[in-house]
Amino acid sequence: MLRMMSCRVIHTELDNFLTYLLGAGIALYITPISNDGTRVSWVTQGLASKFLQHRNKPSIAEYRDWIDSGAYSALLIDGSLLQISYEVIEGALTGHRLAYVPCPFDVEERLLRTEALLDVIEYHAACAPEDIRLRAAVRFDYDLAAAGPGHPATHLTINSPSCRIACAAPLRLGQFADFVFRHFYPAVWKLHPYLQRLAKSGWGDRTISEDERQSMHINWP
């Protein structure tokens, strides 16, 4: 039996989280939250569906498109993106896509605060290709309907679309935030107890299969 969930609860947690990131100076920009009663995501100018259908490795061109269309939940102080989307149908959490997309360039925070981000990215892409940062996007997907052999219901994808590392269960926002900031921004994570205190109790039942447990997987209490 799947646990009861509502878009209102998810919306509230996401709004509080994004508001904190912006107020604490961890994010440069946040986008308004879209909530149509079944999906909690971000308000965008037309690429939301493209992102949600996207299964390939993110490219610099796609990163620029996401910046241009506002297809992100938060833009962090180093130009990296958080893309957070949840789906709920009839009180059951049925899907999520939680992505951390590193900025492809080593950009000074000063420039990001004083110049248009797309101008900064275009400059680096044209004039400083040697500054490209070889960091893979990290994405946690949950889609119970798509589960099958080689495609865990909940999984972590890194470096390649064919890389699907089974996860124990869908991730609550606090679990995703803890993973991103603990591993990629440890100084920020230590400096902000708010990030450590985010609720991490489950938003969905465990989905990992017995076969998936026999291989390397991600588990938690």
mmCIF file of C-alpha atoms in Angstrom, residues 45-120:
data_model
loop_
_atom_site.group_PDB
_atom_site.id
_atom_site.type_symbol
_atom_site.label_atom_id
_atom_site.label_comp_id
_atom_site.label_asym_id
_atom_site.label_seq_id
_atom_site.Cartn_x
_atom_site.Cartn_y
_atom_site.Cartn_z
ATOM 1 C CA GLN A 45 8.791 29.047 -20.682
ATOM 2 C CA GLY A 46 8.178 25.847 -22.579
ATOM 3 C CA LEU A 47 10.919 23.282 -21.874
ATOM 4 C CA ALA A 48 9.517 21.582 -18.769
ATOM 5 C CA SER A 49 8.099 18.676 -20.753
ATOM 6 C CA LYS A 50 11.345 18.363 -22.723
ATOM 7 C CA PHE A 51 13.315 18.066 -19.499
ATOM 8 C CA LEU A 52 10.946 15.542 -17.974
ATOM 9 C CA GLN A 53 11.226 13.368 -21.093
ATOM 10 C CA HIS A 54 14.995 13.837 -21.321
ATOM 11 C CA ARG A 55 17.047 10.653 -20.897
ATOM 12 C CA ASN A 56 20.358 11.567 -22.535
ATOM 13 C CA LYS A 57 23.517 12.998 -21.032
ATOM 14 C CA PRO A 58 23.057 16.756 -20.494
ATOM 15 C CA SER A 59 25.085 18.864 -22.914
ATOM 16 C CA ILE A 60 26.318 22.437 -22.659
ATOM 17 C CA ALA A 61 23.679 23.417 -25.233
ATOM 18 C CA GLU A 62 20.942 21.892 -23.099
ATOM 19 C CA TYR A 63 22.342 23.577 -19.994
ATOM 20 C CA ARG A 64 22.085 26.912 -21.825
ATOM 21 C CA ASP A 65 18.522 26.097 -22.914
ATOM 22 C CA TRP A 66 17.537 25.300 -19.333
ATOM 23 C CA ILE A 67 19.027 28.588 -18.129
ATOM 24 C CA ASP A 68 17.319 30.528 -20.918
ATOM 25 C CA SER A 69 13.890 29.018 -20.264
ATOM 26 C CA GLY A 70 14.145 28.949 -16.485
ATOM 27 C CA ALA A 71 13.863 25.148 -16.501
ATOM 28 C CA TYR A 72 15.205 24.727 -12.993
ATOM 29 C CA SER A 73 14.096 25.042 -9.390
ATOM 30 C CA ALA A 74 17.233 26.801 -8.158
ATOM 31 C CA LEU A 75 20.382 28.207 -9.703
ATOM 32 C CA LEU A 76 23.185 27.916 -7.154
ATOM 33 C CA ILE A 77 25.989 30.394 -6.518
ATOM 34 C CA ASP A 78 28.401 28.465 -8.774
ATOM 35 C CA GLY A 79 25.948 28.288 -11.702
ATOM 36 C CA SER A 80 24.850 24.703 -11.018
ATOM 37 C CA LEU A 81 21.162 23.786 -11.233
ATOM 38 C CA LEU A 82 18.719 21.944 -9.029
ATOM 39 C CA GLN A 83 15.755 20.548 -10.965
ATOM 40 C CA ILE A 84 13.023 19.186 -8.708
ATOM 41 C CA SER A 85 9.781 17.635 -9.913
ATOM 42 C CA TYR A 86 7.285 15.319 -8.181
ATOM 43 C CA GLU A 87 4.111 13.658 -9.444
ATOM 44 C CA VAL A 88 1.144 12.575 -7.312
ATOM 45 C CA ILE A 89 -1.958 10.720 -8.541
ATOM 46 C CA GLU A 90 -4.919 9.986 -6.271
ATOM 47 C CA GLY A 91 -2.891 10.507 -3.129
ATOM 48 C CA ALA A 92 0.032 8.315 -4.176
ATOM 49 C CA LEU A 93 3.512 9.515 -5.088
ATOM 50 C CA THR A 94 3.960 8.104 -8.597
ATOM 51 C CA GLY A 95 7.125 9.768 -9.861
ATOM 52 C CA HIS A 96 9.955 12.186 -9.290
ATOM 53 C CA ARG A 97 12.954 13.575 -11.118
ATOM 54 C CA LEU A 98 15.529 15.161 -8.836
ATOM 55 C CA ALA A 99 18.603 16.408 -10.668
ATOM 56 C CA TYR A 100 21.789 18.213 -9.777
ATOM 57 C CA VAL A 101 23.391 19.644 -12.915
ATOM 58 C CA PRO A 102 26.874 21.096 -12.297
ATOM 59 C CA CYS A 103 27.823 24.258 -14.129
ATOM 60 C CA PRO A 104 29.988 23.184 -17.085
ATOM 61 C CA PHE A 105 32.474 26.007 -16.451
ATOM 62 C CA ASP A 106 34.463 27.306 -13.499
ATOM 63 C CA VAL A 107 32.765 30.685 -13.267
ATOM 64 C CA GLU A 108 33.537 33.357 -10.693
ATOM 65 C CA GLU A 109 30.656 34.011 -8.322
ATOM 66 C CA ARG A 110 31.285 37.746 -8.763
ATOM 67 C CA LEU A 111 30.480 37.500 -12.482
ATOM 68 C CA LEU A 112 27.338 35.473 -11.822
ATOM 69 C CA ARG A 113 26.118 38.172 -9.438
ATOM 70 C CA THR A 114 26.904 41.123 -11.696
ATOM 71 C CA GLU A 115 26.463 39.851 -15.264
ATOM 72 C CA ALA A 116 23.712 38.040 -17.143
ATOM 73 C CA LEU A 117 24.350 34.328 -16.631
ATOM 74 C CA LEU A 118 23.830 33.400 -20.273
ATOM 75 C CA ASP A 119 26.362 36.060 -21.316
ATOM 76 C CA VAL A 120 28.905 34.593 -18.895
#
